Amino acid sequence: MSETPKTSGSLADRITGPAASKLDAATTSFTPGAANPSSSWADEVASPVGTESKQLGGTVEQAQLDGATIPLAGSGLHDAQYEVEVKLSDIQGDVNSPLFSVSTFEELGINKDILQGLYSMNFKKPSKIQEKALPLLLANPPANMIAQSQSGTGKTAAFVITILSRLDYTRPHQPQALCLAPSRELARQIEGVVRTIGQFVEGLTIQAAVPGAVERNARLQAMVVVGTPGTVMDLIKRRQFDVSNMKVMCLDEADNMLDQQGLGDQCLRVKQMIPRIDQILLFSATFPDGVMRYAQQFSPSANEIKLKRDELTVGGIKQMYMDCPSDEGKYDILASLYGLMTIGSSIIFVKKKDTASQIAARLTQDGHKVVAVHSAFEGAERDSIVEDFRTGKAKVLITTNVLARGIDVSSVSMVINYDIPMKGRSDSEPDPETYLHRIGRTGRFGRVGVSISFVFDRKSFSALSEIAKHYGIDLVKLDQDDWDKTEAIVKDVIKSSRAGTNLQS
Ligand SMILES: Nc1ncnc2c1ncn2[C@@H]1O[C@H](COP(=O)(O)OP(=O)(O)OP(=O)(O)O)[C@@H](O)[C@H]1O
């Protein structure tokens, strides 16, 4: 693989190309991390976004503000050593960008109090998904919607605006909208977005239904309820949650929520316990074919906005990989990347909770500042660690797939796949959806970011190759034998300010 010239196409192609013989023969001869004498891969990313890198204080006319739910404080972006600046007006004027639109928020028929909330977040123009979806979402009579758009392109605001537009504000204690998300962190984040977009809407009431948030026997008395499926199911069963007047139900990360092996049963049961729902909304960046069929049953006769597979990746995320000497050897590589990880903020994804805890302990012992979060942590502790990460107090977060989806922290400039995401019984198949969601924690709304996936043996290598082939992408190899070069490449991307010029995939 490492000898393959840069024009050789995707990683997967490389495997079936000249390097294949090495791999195919490979039961024994695959040598990860082999020297790379004549490689020109560095050229592939020397100008990663087709423009020069610019540091903080460069000539960018108008920096993109956060769009964060807590104005200017939510993301830690401003603490970063190199602030990532994006000229959003350029990006949103690029017809190939998922952030492109021809309209304004006013033209989409949004209520003025909601508009005020959007402007307070410094949203100037809708993104493509917002522009396309909102007229359909806000039309009467209410119609169901299945909507797909790349990670970090503003799906949350699209469904939050819809929810806020559907409520009967004369009934502030009557639950009328339910939004479900796969993790407590994402549910809390959505709750925050509802609060921020709805801050000028008089009489709006919101409540979270995540583990530990609702006291036993207390009734939910808010118009908008945002929660996780298990907790919501329990609250309805215990009659703490009156679902008799439900106008909107929204599943964020819908493919994950409807996945038969995962949360599918719970979401279906929740839906069955609700006597009538005017509008069912399903949103995600990914809708694999199998789940799409089920989604169409869950949200019948829905308007659909779909993407083709090769449109799914966000161009601002530079996807790279590293051949590590062995499974154990991944740790040393990770430790060597620490300096780069703290230029902005970083998330390291591992498969198992134990691995997350072990790596965090080792890195801490080696003098690095990191935090870990996974499902074995108690709820309040999870909340406080994630909050530290959001505010930039903690810059390196080690976690499992529990935080792979939806989490929006704009300062994240690097994602590391310490373990390649796998699915199926005994991890038999690569998991392209999880890969896409994981790397989508960076490169939010036109920003740049780097993802580095670690491979160390034939299985991890082929899994990553299959993922690359699935999306038709080419991954850049980073050389562990030349750290100066590796560092230069990664820094060049992270510090570049014009992600938007390269948003097409
Ligand atoms: N029109 C807009 N203008 C500026 N910023 C926006 C706009 N819409 C959304 N954003 C910001 O973009 C970021 C990403 O939005 P959001 O979290 O909704 O992405 P998403 O599409 O749901 O991604 P994912 O698939 O990863 O969940 C957020 O910080 C949000 O505040």
Coordinates of C-alpha atoms and ligand atoms in Angstrom, one line a residue:
M1 CA 0.0 0.0 0.0
S2 CA 2.6 2.5 1.0
E3 CA 4.4 2.1 -2.4
T4 CA 1.3 3.0 -4.3
P5 CA 1.5 6.3 -6.0
K6 CA -0.9 9.0 -5.0
T7 CA -3.0 8.8 -8.1
S8 CA -4.1 5.3 -7.4
G9 CA -7.6 6.0 -6.2
S10 CA -9.2 5.0 -3.0
L11 CA -7.6 3.0 -0.2
A12 CA -9.8 0.1 -1.3
D13 CA -8.6 0.4 -4.8
R14 CA -5.0 0.4 -3.6
I15 CA -5.7 -2.9 -1.9
T16 CA -7.0 -4.5 -5.1
G17 CA -4.4 -2.7 -7.1
P18 CA -0.6 -3.2 -7.1
A19 CA -0.4 -3.6 -3.4
A20 CA -3.0 -6.3 -3.4
S21 CA -0.6 -9.1 -4.1
K22 CA 1.2 -8.2 -0.9
L23 CA -2.0 -8.2 1.1
D24 CA -3.6 -11.1 -0.6
A25 CA -0.6 -13.3 -0.2
A26 CA -0.6 -12.0 3.1
T27 CA -1.3 -14.3 5.7
T28 CA 2.2 -13.6 6.9
S29 CA 3.8 -11.0 4.8
F30 CA 1.6 -7.9 5.5
T31 CA 4.0 -5.4 7.0
P32 CA 2.1 -2.5 8.4
G33 CA 4.0 0.7 8.7
A34 CA 6.5 -0.4 6.1
A35 CA 8.9 2.3 4.9
N36 CA 7.5 4.7 2.3
P37 CA 10.6 5.9 0.4
S38 CA 9.1 7.3 -2.8
S39 CA 5.7 8.2 -1.6
S40 CA 4.2 11.5 -2.7
W41 CA 1.2 11.4 -0.5
A42 CA 2.2 14.5 1.3
D43 CA 1.4 16.3 -1.9
E44 CA -2.1 15.2 -1.6
V45 CA -2.6 17.3 1.5
A46 CA 0.0 20.0 1.1
S47 CA -2.8 22.3 0.1
P48 CA -5.6 20.4 1.7
V49 CA -8.3 22.8 0.9
G50 CA -6.9 24.2 -2.3
T51 CA -5.8 27.4 -0.7
E52 CA -3.2 28.6 1.6
S53 CA -3.3 28.1 5.3
K54 CA -4.1 31.1 7.4
Q55 CA -3.5 31.5 11.0
L56 CA -5.5 33.4 13.6
G57 CA -5.4 37.1 12.7
G58 CA -5.1 36.4 9.0
T59 CA -7.0 38.2 6.3
V60 CA -10.3 36.4 6.6
E61 CA -12.8 39.2 6.5
Q62 CA -15.6 37.7 8.5
A63 CA -15.0 34.9 10.9
Q64 CA -17.8 32.5 11.4
L65 CA -19.1 32.7 14.9
D66 CA -20.1 29.6 16.6
G67 CA -23.7 29.1 16.1
A68 CA -23.2 27.7 19.6
T69 CA -26.1 27.3 22.0
I70 CA -24.3 29.3 24.6
P71 CA -23.1 32.3 22.7
L72 CA -19.3 32.4 22.3
A73 CA -18.8 30.1 25.3
G74 CA -20.1 26.8 24.2
S75 CA -17.3 25.3 22.2
G76 CA -14.0 26.4 23.5
L77 CA -13.2 27.5 20.0
H78 CA -11.9 30.7 21.3
D79 CA -9.4 29.0 23.5
A80 CA -7.8 27.2 20.7
Q81 CA -4.2 28.0 19.9
Y82 CA -5.1 28.3 16.3
E83 CA -8.6 29.6 15.9
V84 CA -10.3 28.0 12.9
E85 CA -11.9 30.8 11.0
V86 CA -14.3 30.3 8.1
K87 CA -15.7 32.8 5.8
L88 CA -19.1 31.4 5.9
S89 CA -20.6 33.8 3.4
D90 CA -18.3 32.3 0.7
I91 CA -19.2 28.8 1.7
Q92 CA -22.9 29.4 1.7
G93 CA -22.6 31.0 -1.7
D94 CA -20.9 27.9 -3.2
V95 CA -23.6 25.9 -5.0
N96 CA -21.8 22.6 -4.3
S97 CA -21.7 23.1 -0.6
P98 CA -24.2 21.4 1.7
L99 CA -24.4 24.8 3.3
F100 CA -25.6 26.6 0.1
S101 CA -28.9 28.2 -0.1
V102 CA -30.6 30.9 -2.2
S103 CA -33.1 31.9 0.3
T104 CA -33.1 33.7 3.6
F105 CA -34.7 32.5 6.8
E106 CA -37.5 35.2 6.4
E107 CA -38.5 33.7 3.1
L108 CA -39.0 30.3 4.7
G109 CA -42.0 31.6 6.6
I110 CA -40.6 31.3 10.1
N111 CA -42.2 33.1 13.0
K112 CA -40.5 36.3 14.0
D113 CA -39.7 35.2 17.5
I114 CA -38.0 32.1 16.2
L115 CA -36.2 34.2 13.7
Q116 CA -34.8 36.4 16.5
G117 CA -33.5 33.2 18.2
L118 CA -31.7 32.2 15.0
Y119 CA -30.2 35.6 14.5
S120 CA -29.0 35.6 18.1
M121 CA -27.0 32.5 17.3
N122 CA -25.5 34.3 14.4
F123 CA -27.2 32.2 11.8
K124 CA -27.3 34.4 8.7
K125 CA -28.6 32.1 6.0
P126 CA -30.1 28.6 6.0
S127 CA -28.1 25.6 5.0
K128 CA -29.2 23.5 2.1
I129 CA -31.1 21.0 4.3
Q130 CA -32.8 23.9 6.2
E131 CA -33.7 25.6 2.9
K132 CA -35.1 22.4 1.3
A133 CA -36.8 20.9 4.4
L134 CA -38.3 23.9 6.1
P135 CA -41.0 24.8 3.5
L136 CA -42.1 21.1 3.6
L137 CA -41.9 20.8 7.4
L138 CA -43.9 24.0 8.0
A139 CA -46.6 23.4 5.4
N140 CA -50.1 22.7 6.4
P141 CA -51.5 20.2 6.9
P142 CA -48.4 18.8 8.6
A143 CA -46.6 16.1 6.6
N144 CA -44.1 13.6 7.8
M145 CA -40.5 13.9 6.8
I146 CA -37.5 11.7 6.4
A147 CA -34.5 13.9 6.0
Q148 CA -30.8 13.2 5.4
S149 CA -28.0 15.6 5.3
Q150 CA -24.3 15.5 6.0
S151 CA -22.9 15.7 9.5
G152 CA -22.7 19.2 10.9
T153 CA -25.0 20.9 8.4
G154 CA -27.8 22.1 10.7
K155 CA -30.4 19.3 10.9
T156 CA -31.1 20.1 14.5
A157 CA -32.3 23.7 13.8
A158 CA -34.5 22.4 11.0
F159 CA -36.5 20.1 13.3
V160 CA -36.3 22.5 16.3
I161 CA -37.9 25.3 14.2
T162 CA -40.6 22.9 13.1
I163 CA -41.3 21.8 16.7
L164 CA -41.5 25.5 17.9
S165 CA -43.8 26.3 15.0
R166 CA -46.3 23.6 15.8
L167 CA -46.9 24.3 19.5
D168 CA -50.1 25.6 21.0
Y169 CA -48.7 28.3 23.3
T170 CA -52.0 28.6 25.2
R171 CA -51.2 25.2 26.8
P172 CA -47.8 25.6 28.4
H173 CA -48.1 22.5 30.7
Q174 CA -49.3 20.2 28.0
P175 CA -46.6 18.0 26.3
Q176 CA -47.0 18.5 22.6
A177 CA -43.7 17.6 21.0
L178 CA -41.4 14.8 21.7
C179 CA -37.8 14.5 20.4
L180 CA -35.8 11.4 21.0
A181 CA -32.1 10.9 20.7
P182 CA -29.8 7.9 21.3
S183 CA -27.7 9.4 24.1
R184 CA -28.3 11.5 27.2
E185 CA -25.6 13.9 25.9
L186 CA -27.3 14.4 22.6
A187 CA -30.7 14.8 24.2
R188 CA -29.3 17.5 26.5
Q189 CA -27.7 19.2 23.6
I190 CA -30.9 19.3 21.6
E191 CA -32.7 20.6 24.7
G192 CA -30.1 23.4 24.7
V193 CA -30.8 24.2 21.0
V194 CA -34.6 24.3 21.7
R195 CA -33.9 26.7 24.5
T196 CA -31.6 28.9 22.5
I197 CA -33.7 29.1 19.3
G198 CA -36.8 29.5 21.4
Q199 CA -35.4 32.1 23.8
F200 CA -37.6 34.9 22.4
V201 CA -40.7 32.7 22.2
E202 CA -43.0 33.7 25.0
G203 CA -44.4 30.9 27.2
L204 CA -42.2 28.1 25.8
T205 CA -41.6 25.3 28.2
I206 CA -39.0 22.5 27.7
Q207 CA -38.0 19.5 29.8
A208 CA -35.4 16.8 29.4
A209 CA -36.4 13.1 29.9
V210 CA -33.0 11.4 30.4
P211 CA -32.0 9.1 33.2
G212 CA -32.1 10.9 36.5
A213 CA -33.7 14.1 35.2
V214 CA -37.3 13.4 36.2
E215 CA -38.2 12.6 39.8
R216 CA -40.2 9.5 40.5
N217 CA -44.0 10.4 40.4
A218 CA -43.4 13.9 39.1
R219 CA -45.3 14.6 35.9
L220 CA -43.8 16.1 32.8
Q221 CA -45.3 19.5 32.4
A222 CA -43.5 21.1 29.5
M223 CA -44.6 21.6 25.9
V224 CA -41.4 20.2 24.4
V225 CA -39.9 17.0 25.8
V226 CA -36.4 15.9 24.7
G227 CA -35.2 12.5 25.9
T228 CA -33.8 9.1 25.4
P229 CA -36.2 6.2 24.4
G230 CA -35.8 4.0 27.5
T231 CA -36.6 6.8 29.9
V232 CA -39.4 8.2 27.8
M233 CA -41.0 4.7 27.6
D234 CA -40.8 4.3 31.4
L235 CA -42.3 7.8 32.0
I236 CA -45.3 7.1 29.6
K237 CA -45.8 3.7 31.2
R238 CA -45.8 5.2 34.7
R239 CA -48.3 7.8 33.5
Q240 CA -45.8 10.6 34.3
F241 CA -45.9 11.7 30.7
D242 CA -49.2 12.5 29.1
V243 CA -48.9 11.9 25.4
S244 CA -52.5 12.4 24.5
N245 CA -51.9 15.7 22.6
M246 CA -48.7 15.0 20.6
K247 CA -48.3 17.2 17.6
V248 CA -44.8 16.3 16.6
M249 CA -42.5 13.4 17.2
C250 CA -38.9 13.6 16.0
L251 CA -36.2 11.0 16.0
D252 CA -32.8 12.5 15.7
E253 CA -30.1 10.0 14.5
A254 CA -33.2 8.1 13.2
D255 CA -31.4 5.2 11.5
N256 CA -29.7 4.4 14.9
M257 CA -33.0 4.9 16.7
L258 CA -34.9 2.5 14.4
D259 CA -32.1 -0.1 14.2
Q260 CA -33.7 -3.4 15.1
Q261 CA -30.7 -4.5 17.1
G262 CA -30.5 -1.3 19.0
L263 CA -33.1 1.2 20.1
G264 CA -35.7 0.2 17.5
D265 CA -38.0 -1.7 19.8
Q266 CA -38.1 1.1 22.4
C267 CA -38.9 3.7 19.8
L268 CA -41.6 1.6 18.3
R269 CA -43.1 1.0 21.7
V270 CA -43.0 4.7 22.5
K271 CA -44.8 5.5 19.2
Q272 CA -47.4 2.8 19.8
M273 CA -48.2 4.3 23.2
I274 CA -49.0 7.7 21.6
P275 CA -52.6 7.7 20.4
R276 CA -52.1 10.3 17.6
I277 CA -49.2 12.2 16.2
D278 CA -49.7 14.9 13.6
Q279 CA -46.2 14.9 12.2
I280 CA -43.4 12.4 12.5
L281 CA -39.9 13.6 11.6
L282 CA -36.8 11.3 11.1
F283 CA -33.4 13.0 10.7
S284 CA -29.9 11.6 10.2
A285 CA -26.8 11.8 8.2
T286 CA -27.1 8.1 7.3
F287 CA -30.0 5.9 6.3
P288 CA -28.7 2.5 5.2
D289 CA -31.2 0.8 2.8
G290 CA -32.4 -1.8 5.4
V291 CA -33.3 0.9 7.9
M292 CA -34.8 3.2 5.3
R293 CA -37.6 0.7 4.6
Y294 CA -38.4 0.5 8.2
A295 CA -38.2 4.3 8.5
Q296 CA -40.8 4.6 5.7
Q297 CA -43.2 2.4 7.8
F298 CA -42.5 4.4 11.0
S299 CA -43.1 7.7 9.2
P300 CA -45.6 6.8 6.5
S301 CA -46.1 8.9 3.4
A302 CA -43.2 11.1 4.4
N303 CA -41.5 13.7 2.2
E304 CA -38.0 12.5 1.7
I305 CA -34.8 14.3 1.3
K306 CA -32.0 11.9 0.6
L307 CA -28.3 11.9 -0.3
K308 CA -26.4 9.6 -2.6
R309 CA -23.6 7.7 -0.9
D310 CA -20.8 9.6 -2.5
E311 CA -22.3 12.9 -1.3
L312 CA -22.2 11.9 2.3
T313 CA -18.7 12.8 3.3
V314 CA -17.9 16.4 4.3
G315 CA -15.0 17.8 2.2
G316 CA -13.7 19.9 5.1
I317 CA -12.8 16.7 7.0
K318 CA -9.4 15.4 5.8
Q319 CA -9.5 11.7 6.3
M320 CA -6.2 10.1 7.0
Y321 CA -4.9 6.8 8.4
M322 CA -1.9 5.4 10.1
D323 CA -0.3 2.0 9.9
C324 CA 0.6 1.1 13.5
P325 CA 3.1 -1.6 14.3
S326 CA 0.7 -3.6 16.4
D327 CA -2.5 -3.3 18.5
E328 CA -0.4 -2.5 21.5
G329 CA 1.8 -0.1 19.4
K330 CA -1.3 2.1 18.7
Y331 CA -0.9 3.5 22.1
D332 CA 2.6 5.0 21.4
I333 CA 1.4 6.5 18.2
L334 CA -1.5 8.0 20.0
A335 CA 0.7 9.5 22.7
S336 CA 2.9 11.0 20.0
L337 CA -0.1 12.7 18.5
Y338 CA -1.0 14.4 21.7
G339 CA 0.6 17.7 20.7
L340 CA -1.5 17.8 17.6
M341 CA -4.6 16.8 19.4
T342 CA -4.4 19.8 21.6
I343 CA -4.1 22.4 18.8
G344 CA -7.9 22.4 18.9
S345 CA -9.9 19.8 20.7
S346 CA -9.9 16.1 19.9
I347 CA -12.0 13.0 20.3
I348 CA -10.5 9.5 20.4
F349 CA -13.0 6.7 19.7
V350 CA -12.4 3.2 21.0
K351 CA -14.5 0.1 20.9
K352 CA -14.6 -0.8 24.6
K353 CA -15.3 1.1 27.7
D354 CA -12.3 -0.6 29.3
T355 CA -10.0 0.5 26.6
A356 CA -11.2 4.1 27.0
S357 CA -10.5 4.0 30.7
Q358 CA -7.1 2.3 30.3
I359 CA -5.9 4.7 27.6
A360 CA -7.0 7.7 29.7
A361 CA -5.2 6.4 32.7
R362 CA -2.0 5.7 30.7
L363 CA -2.0 9.0 29.0
T364 CA -2.6 10.8 32.3
Q365 CA 0.3 8.8 33.9
D366 CA 2.4 9.9 31.0
G367 CA 1.7 13.5 31.8
H368 CA -1.1 14.3 29.4
K369 CA -4.4 15.9 30.2
V370 CA -7.3 13.8 29.0
V371 CA -10.8 12.9 30.0
A372 CA -12.8 9.7 29.3
V373 CA -16.6 9.2 29.1
H374 CA -18.6 6.0 28.5
S375 CA -21.8 4.4 29.5
A376 CA -20.3 2.9 32.7
F377 CA -20.0 6.5 34.1
E378 CA -22.9 7.7 36.2
G379 CA -25.1 10.3 34.5
A380 CA -24.1 13.4 36.4
E381 CA -20.4 12.6 36.0
R382 CA -21.0 12.1 32.3
D383 CA -22.7 15.5 32.1
S384 CA -19.9 17.3 33.9
I385 CA -17.1 15.7 31.8
V386 CA -18.9 16.5 28.5
E387 CA -19.5 20.1 29.7
D388 CA -15.8 20.5 30.5
F389 CA -15.1 19.3 27.0
R390 CA -17.6 21.7 25.4
T391 CA -16.2 24.7 27.2
G392 CA -12.6 23.7 26.3
K393 CA -11.6 23.0 29.9
A394 CA -10.8 19.5 28.7
K395 CA -9.3 19.3 25.2
V396 CA -8.9 15.5 24.6
L397 CA -11.9 13.2 25.1
I398 CA -11.7 9.5 25.0
T399 CA -15.0 7.7 24.4
T400 CA -16.9 4.9 22.8
N401 CA -19.7 5.0 20.2
V402 CA -21.9 6.4 22.9
L403 CA -20.8 9.9 21.7
A404 CA -20.3 9.0 18.0
R405 CA -23.5 10.7 16.9
G406 CA -24.8 14.2 17.0
I407 CA -22.4 15.8 19.5
D408 CA -21.7 19.3 18.3
V409 CA -18.5 20.9 19.7
S410 CA -17.2 23.3 17.0
S411 CA -13.6 23.4 18.4
V412 CA -13.1 19.7 17.6
S413 CA -10.4 19.7 15.0
M414 CA -9.3 16.1 15.2
V415 CA -11.0 12.7 15.5
I416 CA -9.0 9.6 16.1
N417 CA -10.4 6.1 15.3
Y418 CA -8.2 4.2 17.7
D419 CA -10.3 1.1 16.8
I420 CA -12.0 0.9 13.4
P421 CA -15.8 0.8 13.9
M422 CA -17.1 -2.7 13.3
K423 CA -20.6 -4.2 13.5
G424 CA -22.3 -7.6 13.3
R425 CA -21.8 -10.6 15.4
S426 CA -18.3 -10.7 16.8
D427 CA -17.4 -7.5 14.9
S428 CA -17.4 -9.3 11.6
E429 CA -18.2 -6.3 9.4
P430 CA -16.9 -2.7 9.1
D431 CA -19.5 -0.1 10.2
P432 CA -19.4 2.7 7.6
E433 CA -22.3 4.6 9.3
T434 CA -20.5 4.8 12.6
Y435 CA -17.3 5.8 10.9
L436 CA -19.1 8.7 9.2
H437 CA -20.8 9.9 12.4
R438 CA -17.5 9.6 14.4
I439 CA -15.5 11.7 11.9
G440 CA -18.4 14.1 11.6
R441 CA -17.6 15.3 15.2
T442 CA -15.1 17.6 13.4
G443 CA -15.6 19.8 10.4
R444 CA -18.9 21.2 11.7
F445 CA -20.7 23.7 9.6
G446 CA -17.9 24.5 7.2
R447 CA -15.0 24.1 9.6
V448 CA -11.9 22.0 8.8
G449 CA -10.9 18.9 10.7
V450 CA -8.7 15.9 10.5
S451 CA -9.7 12.3 11.1
I452 CA -7.0 9.7 11.7
S453 CA -7.9 6.0 11.7
F454 CA -5.5 3.5 13.1
V455 CA -4.9 0.2 11.4
F456 CA -2.5 -2.5 12.5
D457 CA -3.4 -5.8 10.9
R458 CA -5.0 -7.3 7.9
K459 CA -8.5 -7.2 9.5
S460 CA -8.4 -3.5 10.5
F461 CA -6.8 -2.6 7.2
S462 CA -9.5 -4.3 5.1
A463 CA -12.2 -2.9 7.3
L464 CA -11.0 0.6 6.7
S465 CA -10.5 -0.1 3.0
E466 CA -14.1 -1.3 2.7
I467 CA -15.3 1.9 4.5
A468 CA -13.3 4.0 2.1
K469 CA -14.7 2.1 -0.9
H470 CA -18.3 2.4 0.5
Y471 CA -18.0 6.2 0.3
G472 CA -15.7 6.4 -2.7
I473 CA -13.1 8.3 -0.7
D474 CA -9.3 8.3 -0.8
L475 CA -7.6 8.2 2.6
V476 CA -4.2 9.9 3.0
K477 CA -1.5 7.8 4.7
L478 CA 0.4 9.4 7.5
D479 CA 3.9 8.2 8.0
Q480 CA 4.8 7.2 11.5
D481 CA 8.5 7.1 10.6
D482 CA 8.5 10.8 9.7
W483 CA 6.8 12.7 12.4
D484 CA 8.0 16.1 11.2
K485 CA 6.1 15.5 7.9
T486 CA 3.1 14.0 9.6
E487 CA 2.9 17.0 12.0
A488 CA 3.3 19.5 9.1
I489 CA 0.5 17.8 7.2
V490 CA -1.9 17.7 10.1
K491 CA -1.2 21.2 11.2
D492 CA -1.6 22.5 7.8
V493 CA -5.1 21.2 7.6
I494 CA -6.1 22.2 11.1
K495 CA -4.8 25.7 10.8
S496 CA -6.2 26.3 7.3
S497 CA -9.0 28.7 7.4
R498 CA -10.9 28.1 4.2
A499 CA -12.6 24.8 4.7
G500 CA -15.6 26.0 2.7
T501 CA -13.8 26.1 -0.6
N502 CA -13.5 22.3 -0.4
L503 CA -16.9 21.3 0.9
Q504 CA -17.8 19.2 -2.0
S505 CA -17.0 15.6 -1.5
Ligands
LIG1 N1 -27.9 28.3 9.2 C1 -26.9 28.2 10.1 N2 -25.9 29.2 10.1 C2 -24.8 29.1 10.9 N3 -24.6 28.0 11.7 C3 -25.5 27.0 11.7 C4 -26.7 27.1 10.9 N4 -27.4 26.0 11.1 C5 -26.8 25.2 12.1 N5 -25.6 25.9 12.4 C6 -24.6 25.4 13.4 O1 -24.0 24.3 12.7 C7 -23.5 23.4 13.7 C8 -24.0 21.9 13.3 O2 -25.4 21.8 13.4 P1 -26.1 20.5 13.9 O3 -25.5 20.1 15.2 O4 -27.6 20.7 13.8 O5 -25.6 19.5 12.7 P2 -26.3 18.1 12.3 O6 -26.6 18.3 10.8 O7 -27.4 17.7 13.2 O8 -25.1 17.1 12.4 P3 -25.0 15.6 12.9 O9 -25.4 14.8 11.7 O10 -23.5 15.4 13.2 O11 -25.9 15.5 14.1 C9 -24.1 23.8 15.0 O12 -23.1 24.4 15.8 C10 -25.2 24.8 14.6 O13 -25.4 25.8 15.6

